[in-house]
Amino acid sequence: MVSITLSLVVLAFSACGRASPVRKTHPTVHLAPDIVRFEGSSANNVESFLNIRFGQDTGGNNRFAPPKPYNYPTGSVVNATQSGAACPQQKVPVEGISVFDNVTHISEDCLTLRVDRPANTCSTAKLPVMVYIYGGGDSIGQIYDSAYDPTTLISGATQKGIPVIYVAMNYRVGVFGFAASPALNDSDSLNAGLLDQRLGLEWVQKHISAFGGDPDNVIIFGESDGATGVGLQITAYGGNMKAPFQRAIMQSDNAAADAGTASNASMKHTAQLIRKLSCTASTSAKELACLRKVPLEKLLSTAVEYEYSLNSYGFDVFIPTAPSTFIPESPSELLRSGRFARNIDMIAGWNENDASLFTPSTLNSTVGVAEFLSASLPNLSKENIQKALSLYPVSSFSDMPTENISAQYFRASQMMRDNQFVCPSIFTVQMNNKYSDLNTSNYLFVLNQTIFAPVYAEEHTSYLGVSHFSDIPYVFNQVNTRYSSIASASGVKLSSEMSGSWASFAVYGDPSRARGTIPDWFDAVSSSNGTERQLSLQVIGGPQPGIVPIGRTRGSYEDLTCRCAFWNSPEVFAQMGV
């Protein structure tokens, strides 16, 4: 049935192309019943509609509040050819990491989205829809960043015979998106950034058909804290509301990734910010009113300075909060008890050295590693820190004398990789398998190749390996465009294949079904009579790509059985506040 349906989609898409042989100056889309016309742009066989408002201005009394839908006046003609503003954030996204563009324009009136589609798509095409949620430590990110330019993702998928539509929405980050206080809790206004994402997904359900998309075939995907957003959209409302999507991909994060979500981390940080801004008052409601009157520039600069006082990137300070209406309990418990949107086809994975950027390269002793763990996971008990150290003996790692890096660094980096990126991702897939129908797809992957290798070698930081952010150029199929100066033939090939697998998964629920994709993906969970027997992992890129088992068996991908049993235990999840 799926192949028949896809054949019909491709035929409909082809018919659209034949019906419009003359290229229009501006592709247009009409929204009924409001009769709003969007005029977009066309380049490189992709039509783009930018700066489409889906939410009202979040300034003034709307600051920190749940988003309100925006409706264009009847008869509006919208110029959708120019990028919109980013939500408030620092102008230089990440010092020392040149993946992202500098931010040139910010505004609290930032709830806009973009729709990109193959050229000459007509409204009856019913193409699968890929909705991207950007990451950035819950403190940076915007849909107009060139790192997320979907042109070659779309054109590559079209060339493979699996045309898709791409959507991405801005959402509030930092204190603007994740402030928490008693007054915000009382007014059901926690997790505004996640609610922005949800409103964008609801817009897709209402309007994407006018652009030629199928609202019943939507996949959400994201990287880093964007993947956390994906995971939390899956657990939204404890599974009591129908999910506005059918498939999901989580790259380098998951619902249980933000330590402190369930231990009032954002509440504590917001209280500190209130004091710094001299907004302390007799009631939380008065403090909130004061915060809403602080000028944007002052609130932003004070918040960013505070974020950087806590860690070198300013990441993951203001984060989602549970319990709340959107996250009614800790994310790990929602997953463990099956309170999430079930029957969602799922891919989850990580980069081989996902925590390398966030681990001090100067670590050179067991004492230093223990102190790093304690600082990163402040509520993890001393007993569990010692348990973690015993699960990762330093003898399992090697020094890198050419760059003066100790084995202790690699030890700590792998601990944090498994703690945040690997084990919770495995846990998510296991719970999805446990509670969903038998025909629900579950896949796990690890990326073992990075286009940044020559850059790291030149800077004598090869120890970073396949670092965080390494997946973005491949998923967006940009190795031969944005990164052509450092591209290799193998990188270009992998870029085409990995982006193709993501599109194939959006279309079929199978990442290797379309031609020109990463071959031979296996379902991650092998079970017999409902009992899990074996976990399988797709190694993407590197010297030995392909499927490997996870666990104790010979030739398996590391010994993750005991390590993930520890990190995914209810006790450790509770101490981490996830």
Coordinates of C-alpha atoms in Angstrom, one line a residue:
M1 CA 0.0 0.0 0.0
V2 CA 2.9 2.4 0.8
S3 CA 4.5 1.9 -2.5
I4 CA 1.2 2.4 -4.4
T5 CA 0.6 5.6 -2.5
L6 CA 4.1 6.8 -3.2
S7 CA 3.7 6.0 -6.9
L8 CA 0.5 8.2 -6.9
V9 CA 2.4 11.0 -5.2
V10 CA 5.2 10.9 -7.7
L11 CA 2.8 10.8 -10.6
A12 CA 0.9 13.8 -9.1
F13 CA 4.1 15.7 -8.6
S14 CA 5.2 14.9 -12.2
A15 CA 1.9 16.0 -13.5
C16 CA 2.3 19.3 -11.6
G17 CA 5.6 19.8 -13.3
R18 CA 4.2 19.2 -16.8
A19 CA 1.2 21.4 -16.1
S20 CA 3.5 24.4 -15.5
P21 CA 6.2 24.4 -18.2
V22 CA 6.7 28.1 -18.1
R23 CA 8.7 29.2 -15.0
K24 CA 6.8 31.9 -13.0
T25 CA 8.6 35.0 -11.8
H26 CA 7.3 34.4 -8.3
P27 CA 5.7 31.1 -7.3
T28 CA 2.5 31.8 -5.5
V29 CA 0.3 30.0 -3.0
H30 CA -3.3 30.8 -2.1
L31 CA -4.7 30.0 1.4
A32 CA -8.4 29.4 1.6
P33 CA -10.7 30.4 3.1
D34 CA -8.9 33.6 4.0
I35 CA -7.8 34.1 0.4
V36 CA -4.2 35.0 1.4
R37 CA -1.6 34.9 -1.3
F38 CA 2.0 34.2 -0.6
E39 CA 4.6 35.2 -3.3
G40 CA 7.8 33.3 -3.0
S41 CA 11.1 32.9 -4.9
S42 CA 12.6 30.2 -7.0
A43 CA 16.2 29.2 -7.5
N44 CA 18.1 25.9 -8.2
N45 CA 14.8 24.1 -8.8
V46 CA 13.5 24.9 -5.4
E47 CA 10.7 27.3 -4.5
S48 CA 10.9 29.1 -1.2
F49 CA 8.4 31.0 0.9
L50 CA 10.0 32.8 3.8
N51 CA 8.9 34.9 6.7
I52 CA 5.4 33.5 7.0
R53 CA 3.9 34.6 10.3
F54 CA 2.3 31.9 12.3
G55 CA 2.4 33.6 15.7
Q56 CA 1.7 37.1 17.1
D57 CA 4.4 39.4 18.4
T58 CA 5.8 38.0 21.6
G59 CA 6.8 41.3 23.1
G60 CA 5.2 43.4 25.8
N61 CA 2.6 41.5 27.7
N62 CA 3.1 38.5 25.4
R63 CA 6.7 38.1 26.6
F64 CA 7.1 34.7 28.2
A65 CA 3.4 33.9 27.4
P66 CA 2.1 31.0 25.3
P67 CA 2.1 32.0 21.6
K68 CA -1.0 33.3 20.0
P69 CA -1.9 32.3 16.4
Y70 CA -1.4 35.0 13.8
N71 CA -4.1 35.3 11.0
Y72 CA -3.4 37.4 8.0
P73 CA -6.2 39.9 7.0
T74 CA -8.4 38.6 4.3
G75 CA -7.1 39.6 0.9
S76 CA -3.4 39.9 2.0
V77 CA -0.7 39.6 -0.5
V78 CA 2.4 38.5 1.4
N79 CA 6.0 39.1 0.0
A80 CA 7.6 35.8 1.2
T81 CA 11.0 36.3 -0.5
Q82 CA 13.0 37.8 2.4
S83 CA 14.3 36.3 5.6
G84 CA 12.6 37.4 8.9
A85 CA 14.1 38.2 12.2
A86 CA 15.6 35.7 14.6
C87 CA 14.1 35.5 18.1
P88 CA 16.2 37.3 20.7
Q89 CA 19.7 35.8 21.2
Q90 CA 23.3 36.7 21.0
K91 CA 24.6 38.0 17.7
V92 CA 27.6 35.6 17.5
P93 CA 26.1 32.1 18.0
V94 CA 29.1 30.1 19.2
E95 CA 32.5 31.6 19.6
G96 CA 35.2 29.5 17.9
I97 CA 32.7 27.3 16.0
S98 CA 32.0 28.5 12.5
V99 CA 29.1 26.3 11.7
F100 CA 26.5 29.0 12.2
D101 CA 25.9 32.5 10.8
N102 CA 26.1 35.6 12.8
V103 CA 22.7 37.0 13.7
T104 CA 22.0 40.3 11.9
H105 CA 18.4 41.0 13.1
I106 CA 16.5 40.0 16.2
S107 CA 13.0 40.9 17.4
E108 CA 10.4 39.6 19.7
D109 CA 8.1 39.6 16.7
C110 CA 9.9 36.5 15.4
L111 CA 7.4 33.7 15.1
T112 CA 7.7 33.0 11.4
L113 CA 8.3 29.9 9.4
R114 CA 9.5 29.0 6.0
V115 CA 8.2 26.5 3.4
D116 CA 10.5 25.1 0.7
R117 CA 9.4 22.7 -2.1
P118 CA 10.5 21.3 -5.4
A119 CA 9.9 23.7 -8.3
N120 CA 6.5 23.5 -10.0
T121 CA 4.8 21.7 -7.1
C122 CA 1.1 22.2 -7.2
S123 CA -1.4 22.2 -4.4
T124 CA -2.7 18.7 -5.2
A125 CA 0.8 17.0 -5.0
K126 CA 0.4 15.7 -1.3
L127 CA 4.2 15.4 -0.8
P128 CA 5.6 14.2 2.5
V129 CA 6.5 17.1 4.8
M130 CA 9.8 17.3 6.7
V131 CA 9.6 19.8 9.6
Y132 CA 13.0 20.8 11.1
I133 CA 13.5 22.0 14.7
Y134 CA 16.9 23.7 15.1
G135 CA 19.2 23.2 18.1
G136 CA 21.6 25.5 19.9
G137 CA 21.6 24.7 23.6
D138 CA 18.2 26.3 24.1
S139 CA 19.9 29.7 23.7
I140 CA 20.6 30.2 19.9
G141 CA 19.1 29.2 16.6
Q142 CA 17.1 30.5 13.7
I143 CA 15.5 29.0 10.6
Y144 CA 17.3 31.4 8.2
D145 CA 20.8 30.2 9.1
S146 CA 22.6 29.0 6.0
A147 CA 23.6 25.9 8.0
Y148 CA 19.9 24.9 7.6
D149 CA 19.5 25.9 3.9
P150 CA 17.3 23.0 2.6
T151 CA 18.0 23.6 -1.1
T152 CA 20.3 20.6 -1.7
L153 CA 18.3 18.4 0.7
I154 CA 15.2 19.0 -1.4
S155 CA 16.9 18.9 -4.8
G156 CA 18.8 15.7 -3.9
A157 CA 15.6 14.0 -2.7
T158 CA 13.8 15.0 -5.9
Q159 CA 16.6 13.6 -8.0
K160 CA 16.2 10.3 -6.1
G161 CA 12.5 10.2 -6.9
I162 CA 11.3 11.0 -3.4
P163 CA 10.3 14.7 -3.5
V164 CA 9.6 16.3 -0.1
I165 CA 8.5 19.6 1.3
Y166 CA 10.6 21.3 4.0
V167 CA 9.2 23.4 6.8
A168 CA 11.0 25.1 9.7
M169 CA 9.7 27.5 12.3
N170 CA 11.4 30.0 14.6
Y171 CA 10.8 29.5 18.3
R172 CA 11.9 31.5 21.4
V173 CA 15.1 30.5 23.0
G174 CA 17.0 31.4 26.2
V175 CA 15.0 33.2 28.9
F176 CA 12.5 34.4 26.3
G177 CA 11.5 30.8 25.6
F178 CA 12.2 29.0 28.8
A179 CA 11.8 31.4 31.7
A180 CA 10.1 29.7 34.8
S181 CA 8.6 31.3 37.9
P182 CA 5.6 30.6 40.2
A183 CA 3.6 33.3 38.3
L184 CA 4.4 31.7 34.9
N185 CA 3.4 28.3 36.4
D186 CA 0.2 29.7 37.8
S187 CA -0.7 31.2 34.4
D188 CA 0.2 27.9 32.5
S189 CA 3.0 29.8 30.7
L190 CA 5.9 27.5 31.1
N191 CA 7.9 26.1 28.1
A192 CA 6.9 28.9 25.7
G193 CA 9.6 27.8 23.3
L194 CA 8.1 24.3 23.0
L195 CA 4.6 25.8 22.6
D196 CA 6.0 27.9 19.7
Q197 CA 7.1 24.7 18.1
R198 CA 3.7 23.1 18.7
L199 CA 1.9 26.1 17.2
G200 CA 4.1 25.8 14.1
L201 CA 3.2 22.2 13.8
E202 CA -0.5 23.0 14.1
W203 CA 0.0 25.6 11.3
V204 CA 1.4 22.8 9.1
Q205 CA -1.7 20.7 9.8
K206 CA -4.0 23.6 8.7
H207 CA -2.1 25.0 5.8
I208 CA 0.6 22.8 4.3
S209 CA -1.9 21.2 1.8
A210 CA -2.1 24.6 0.0
F211 CA 1.7 24.3 -0.7
G212 CA 1.3 20.7 -2.0
G213 CA 2.1 19.0 1.3
D214 CA 0.3 16.1 3.0
P215 CA -0.7 16.9 6.5
D216 CA -1.1 13.2 7.2
N217 CA 2.5 12.4 6.3
V218 CA 4.6 14.7 8.5
I219 CA 8.0 14.0 10.0
I220 CA 9.7 16.2 12.6
F221 CA 13.5 16.1 12.8
G222 CA 16.1 18.0 14.8
E223 CA 19.6 18.2 16.0
S224 CA 21.0 18.8 19.5
D225 CA 18.4 20.7 21.5
G226 CA 16.3 20.6 18.4
A227 CA 16.2 16.8 18.9
T228 CA 15.2 17.4 22.5
G229 CA 12.4 19.5 21.1
V230 CA 11.4 16.6 18.9
G231 CA 11.5 14.2 21.8
L232 CA 9.4 16.5 24.0
Q233 CA 6.9 16.9 21.2
I234 CA 6.5 13.1 21.3
T235 CA 6.0 13.1 25.1
A236 CA 3.8 16.3 24.9
Y237 CA 0.8 16.4 27.3
G238 CA 1.7 12.9 28.5
G239 CA 0.5 11.4 25.2
N240 CA -3.1 12.6 25.8
M241 CA -3.3 14.7 22.6
K242 CA -2.9 13.4 19.1
A243 CA 0.6 14.2 17.7
P244 CA 0.6 16.4 14.6
F245 CA 3.2 14.2 12.9
Q246 CA 3.8 10.5 12.1
R247 CA 7.5 10.1 12.2
A248 CA 10.5 11.6 14.0
I249 CA 14.3 11.8 13.8
M250 CA 16.4 12.8 16.8
Q251 CA 20.1 13.6 16.1
S252 CA 22.4 14.1 19.1
D253 CA 19.7 14.5 21.8
N254 CA 16.4 13.3 23.0
A255 CA 13.6 14.1 25.4
A256 CA 15.7 13.1 28.4
A257 CA 18.8 15.2 27.4
D258 CA 18.4 18.4 29.4
A259 CA 19.7 17.7 32.9
G260 CA 17.6 19.8 35.4
T261 CA 14.3 19.7 33.4
A262 CA 12.6 18.1 36.3
S263 CA 14.5 19.7 39.1
N264 CA 13.5 23.4 38.7
A265 CA 16.7 24.4 36.9
S266 CA 15.0 27.2 34.9
M267 CA 13.1 28.3 38.0
K268 CA 16.4 28.9 39.9
H269 CA 18.1 30.7 37.0
T270 CA 15.1 32.9 36.4
A271 CA 15.1 33.9 40.1
Q272 CA 18.8 34.9 39.7
L273 CA 18.0 37.0 36.6
I274 CA 15.2 38.7 38.5
R275 CA 17.7 39.8 41.2
K276 CA 20.2 40.9 38.6
L277 CA 17.6 43.1 36.9
S278 CA 16.3 44.5 40.2
C279 CA 12.9 43.1 39.7
T280 CA 12.6 41.4 43.1
A281 CA 9.2 42.1 44.5
S282 CA 6.7 40.9 47.1
T283 CA 5.0 38.5 44.7
S284 CA 6.0 36.5 41.7
A285 CA 3.3 38.2 39.7
K286 CA 4.9 41.6 40.3
E287 CA 8.3 40.2 39.4
L288 CA 6.9 38.9 36.2
A289 CA 5.3 42.3 35.4
C290 CA 8.7 43.9 36.0
L291 CA 10.5 41.5 33.7
R292 CA 8.0 42.2 30.9
K293 CA 8.9 45.9 31.2
V294 CA 12.6 45.5 30.9
P295 CA 13.8 46.7 27.5
L296 CA 14.7 43.9 25.1
E297 CA 18.4 44.8 24.8
K298 CA 18.9 45.0 28.6
L299 CA 17.1 41.7 29.3
L300 CA 19.0 39.9 26.5
S301 CA 22.4 41.2 27.5
T302 CA 21.9 40.4 31.2
A303 CA 20.6 37.0 30.4
V304 CA 23.5 36.2 28.0
E305 CA 26.1 37.4 30.5
Y306 CA 24.5 35.2 33.1
E307 CA 24.5 32.2 30.8
Y308 CA 28.2 32.6 30.0
S309 CA 29.0 32.9 33.6
L310 CA 27.8 29.3 34.0
N311 CA 29.5 27.5 31.0
S312 CA 31.8 28.4 28.1
Y313 CA 29.1 28.3 25.5
G314 CA 26.2 29.7 27.5
F315 CA 24.2 26.6 26.6
D316 CA 21.4 24.8 28.5
V317 CA 20.8 27.3 31.2
F318 CA 17.2 28.2 30.5
I319 CA 15.7 24.9 29.6
P320 CA 12.3 23.1 29.5
T321 CA 10.5 22.7 32.9
A322 CA 8.6 19.7 34.3
P323 CA 6.1 19.2 35.7
S324 CA 4.0 21.4 33.6
T325 CA 1.0 21.1 31.3
F326 CA 3.2 20.3 28.3
I327 CA 5.6 18.1 30.2
P328 CA 3.4 16.6 33.0
E329 CA 6.3 14.6 34.6
S330 CA 10.0 14.0 34.1
P331 CA 10.6 13.1 30.4
S332 CA 12.3 9.8 31.4
E333 CA 9.3 8.7 33.5
L334 CA 6.8 9.7 30.7
L335 CA 8.8 7.4 28.4
R336 CA 9.2 4.6 30.9
S337 CA 5.4 4.5 31.7
G338 CA 4.3 4.8 28.0
R339 CA 2.8 8.3 28.3
F340 CA 3.8 9.6 25.0
A341 CA 2.5 9.6 21.4
R342 CA 2.8 6.0 20.3
N343 CA 3.2 4.4 16.9
I344 CA 5.6 7.1 15.8
D345 CA 8.3 5.7 13.4
M346 CA 11.6 6.8 14.8
I347 CA 15.3 7.3 14.1
A348 CA 17.6 8.3 17.0
G349 CA 21.3 8.6 17.0
W350 CA 24.5 10.4 17.9
N351 CA 27.9 11.4 16.6
E352 CA 30.9 9.2 17.6
N353 CA 32.5 12.0 19.7
D354 CA 29.4 14.0 20.5
A355 CA 30.6 15.4 23.9
S356 CA 34.2 16.3 22.8
L357 CA 33.4 20.0 22.4
F358 CA 31.9 20.2 25.9
T359 CA 34.7 18.4 27.7
P360 CA 37.7 20.3 29.0
S361 CA 40.8 19.2 27.0
T362 CA 43.0 19.8 30.0
L363 CA 41.6 16.8 32.0
N364 CA 44.4 14.5 33.0
S365 CA 43.5 12.8 36.2
T366 CA 40.7 10.7 37.8
V367 CA 40.2 13.4 40.4
G368 CA 39.7 15.9 37.6
V369 CA 37.2 13.7 35.8
A370 CA 35.2 13.2 39.0
E371 CA 35.1 17.0 39.6
F372 CA 34.0 17.5 35.9
L373 CA 31.2 15.0 36.3
S374 CA 30.1 16.6 39.6
A375 CA 30.1 20.1 38.1
S376 CA 28.2 18.9 35.0
L377 CA 25.7 16.7 36.9
P378 CA 25.6 18.5 40.3
N379 CA 22.9 16.2 41.8
L380 CA 24.6 13.0 40.8
S381 CA 25.5 11.3 44.1
K382 CA 29.1 10.6 45.0
E383 CA 28.4 6.9 44.9
N384 CA 27.1 7.2 41.4
I385 CA 30.1 9.2 40.3
Q386 CA 32.3 6.5 41.6
K387 CA 30.1 3.9 39.8
A388 CA 30.5 5.8 36.5
L389 CA 34.3 6.0 36.9
S390 CA 34.4 2.2 37.5
L391 CA 32.3 1.6 34.3
Y392 CA 34.8 3.6 32.3
P393 CA 38.3 2.5 33.4
V394 CA 41.0 4.8 32.1
S395 CA 42.8 1.7 30.8
S396 CA 40.1 1.5 28.1
F397 CA 41.3 4.8 26.6
S398 CA 44.6 6.1 25.1
D399 CA 46.6 9.3 25.3
M400 CA 47.0 11.4 22.2
P401 CA 50.6 12.7 22.7
T402 CA 50.7 14.6 19.4
E403 CA 48.2 17.0 20.8
N404 CA 49.0 16.6 24.4
I405 CA 45.7 15.1 25.3
S406 CA 45.3 12.6 28.2
A407 CA 43.3 9.4 28.1
Q408 CA 41.4 11.0 31.0
Y409 CA 39.9 13.5 28.5
F410 CA 38.6 10.8 26.3
R411 CA 37.3 8.9 29.3
A412 CA 35.3 11.9 30.5
S413 CA 34.2 12.8 27.0
Q414 CA 32.7 9.3 26.4
M415 CA 31.0 9.3 29.8
M416 CA 29.2 12.5 28.9
R417 CA 28.5 11.3 25.4
D418 CA 26.8 8.2 26.8
N419 CA 25.1 10.1 29.6
Q420 CA 23.4 12.7 27.4
F421 CA 23.4 11.5 23.8
V422 CA 23.7 7.7 23.6
C423 CA 21.9 5.9 26.4
P424 CA 18.8 8.1 26.6
S425 CA 18.5 7.7 22.8
I426 CA 18.6 3.9 23.1
F427 CA 16.1 4.2 26.0
T428 CA 13.7 6.2 23.8
V429 CA 13.8 3.7 21.0
Q430 CA 13.3 0.8 23.5
M431 CA 10.3 2.5 25.0
N432 CA 8.8 3.3 21.6
N433 CA 9.3 -0.4 20.6
K434 CA 7.7 -1.5 23.9
Y435 CA 4.6 0.5 23.7
S436 CA 3.9 0.9 20.0
D437 CA 2.4 -1.5 17.4
L438 CA 4.6 -4.1 15.9
N439 CA 4.8 -2.4 12.5
T440 CA 6.3 0.8 14.1
S441 CA 9.8 1.4 12.8
N442 CA 12.7 2.1 15.2
Y443 CA 16.3 2.8 14.0
L444 CA 19.5 3.7 15.8
F445 CA 22.6 5.3 14.2
V446 CA 26.0 6.6 15.0
L447 CA 27.8 9.0 12.6
N448 CA 31.5 8.1 12.4
Q449 CA 32.7 10.6 9.8
T450 CA 33.1 14.4 9.9
I451 CA 33.9 17.0 7.2
F452 CA 35.6 19.0 9.9
A453 CA 38.5 16.6 10.2
P454 CA 40.9 18.8 8.0
V455 CA 39.9 21.9 10.0
Y456 CA 40.6 20.1 13.3
A457 CA 43.9 18.8 12.0
E458 CA 45.0 22.2 10.9
E459 CA 44.1 23.6 14.3
H460 CA 45.7 20.7 16.2
T461 CA 42.4 19.7 17.7
S462 CA 41.9 16.3 16.0
Y463 CA 41.1 14.9 19.4
L464 CA 37.6 16.4 18.9
G465 CA 36.9 13.6 16.4
V466 CA 33.4 13.3 15.0
S467 CA 32.1 16.2 17.2
H468 CA 28.8 17.6 17.9
F469 CA 27.3 19.4 14.8
S470 CA 29.1 17.0 12.4
D471 CA 25.8 15.6 11.2
I472 CA 24.3 18.9 10.0
P473 CA 26.3 19.2 6.7
Y474 CA 25.4 15.6 5.7
V475 CA 21.7 15.8 6.6
F476 CA 21.3 19.0 4.7
N477 CA 23.4 17.7 1.8
Q478 CA 25.7 20.7 1.9
V479 CA 29.1 19.1 1.7
N480 CA 29.5 19.9 -2.0
T481 CA 28.1 23.4 -1.6
R482 CA 28.6 25.3 1.7
Y483 CA 31.6 23.2 2.7
S484 CA 33.1 22.6 -0.8
S485 CA 36.5 24.0 0.3
I486 CA 37.1 21.1 2.7
A487 CA 35.0 18.4 1.0
S488 CA 36.3 15.0 0.0
A489 CA 34.8 12.6 -2.5
S490 CA 33.7 10.3 0.3
G491 CA 32.1 13.2 2.1
V492 CA 30.2 14.3 -0.9
K493 CA 28.9 10.7 -1.4
L494 CA 27.9 10.4 2.3
S495 CA 26.2 13.7 2.2
S496 CA 24.0 12.6 -0.7
E497 CA 23.3 9.2 0.9
M498 CA 22.6 10.5 4.4
S499 CA 20.2 13.3 3.3
G500 CA 18.6 10.7 1.0
S501 CA 18.1 8.3 3.9
W502 CA 16.4 11.1 5.9
A503 CA 14.0 11.8 2.9
S504 CA 13.4 8.1 2.3
F505 CA 12.4 7.7 6.0
A506 CA 10.0 10.7 5.6
V507 CA 8.5 9.0 2.5
Y508 CA 8.5 5.3 3.4
G509 CA 9.3 5.0 7.1
D510 CA 12.4 3.1 5.8
P511 CA 15.7 5.0 5.5
S512 CA 17.2 2.7 2.9
R513 CA 14.3 2.0 0.6
A514 CA 15.0 4.8 -1.9
R515 CA 17.9 4.6 -4.3
G516 CA 21.1 6.4 -3.5
T517 CA 20.7 6.1 0.3
I518 CA 22.6 4.4 3.1
P519 CA 21.9 0.7 2.5
D520 CA 20.6 -2.1 4.6
W521 CA 19.2 -0.4 7.7
F522 CA 17.9 -2.9 10.2
D523 CA 15.2 -2.2 12.8
A524 CA 17.1 -1.4 16.0
V525 CA 15.2 -3.8 18.3
S526 CA 15.2 -7.5 17.7
S527 CA 12.5 -9.2 19.9
S528 CA 10.9 -12.5 20.3
N529 CA 7.4 -12.9 21.9
G530 CA 7.6 -9.3 22.9
T531 CA 10.9 -9.7 24.7
E532 CA 13.8 -7.6 23.6
R533 CA 16.7 -9.8 22.4
Q534 CA 19.2 -7.6 20.6
L535 CA 19.8 -4.0 19.7
S536 CA 21.4 -3.1 16.4
L537 CA 23.1 0.1 15.4
Q538 CA 23.7 1.6 11.9
V539 CA 27.3 3.0 11.7
I540 CA 27.3 5.8 9.2
G541 CA 30.6 6.6 7.5
G542 CA 34.1 6.0 8.7
P543 CA 36.3 3.0 7.9
Q544 CA 33.7 0.3 8.8
P545 CA 30.1 1.4 8.1
G546 CA 27.2 -0.9 8.4
I547 CA 25.1 -2.7 11.0
V548 CA 26.7 -3.8 14.3
P549 CA 25.0 -5.2 17.5
I550 CA 25.0 -3.3 20.7
G551 CA 26.0 -5.2 23.8
R552 CA 28.4 -7.7 25.1
T553 CA 28.6 -9.9 22.0
R554 CA 31.9 -10.1 20.2
G555 CA 32.3 -7.4 17.6
S556 CA 29.6 -5.3 19.2
Y557 CA 29.6 -1.5 19.3
E558 CA 31.3 -1.0 22.7
D559 CA 30.1 -2.4 25.9
L560 CA 27.0 -0.3 26.3
T561 CA 24.8 -2.9 28.1
C562 CA 26.1 -2.2 31.6
R563 CA 26.8 1.5 31.0
C564 CA 23.4 2.3 29.7
A565 CA 21.7 0.2 32.4
F566 CA 23.4 2.6 34.8
W567 CA 22.7 5.9 33.0
N568 CA 19.1 4.9 32.2
S569 CA 18.3 3.7 35.7
P570 CA 15.4 5.5 37.5
E571 CA 17.8 6.5 40.2
V572 CA 20.3 8.2 37.9
F573 CA 17.6 9.8 35.7
A574 CA 16.0 11.2 38.9
Q575 CA 19.3 12.6 40.1
M576 CA 19.9 14.2 36.7
G577 CA 16.5 15.8 36.8
V578 CA 15.3 14.2 33.6

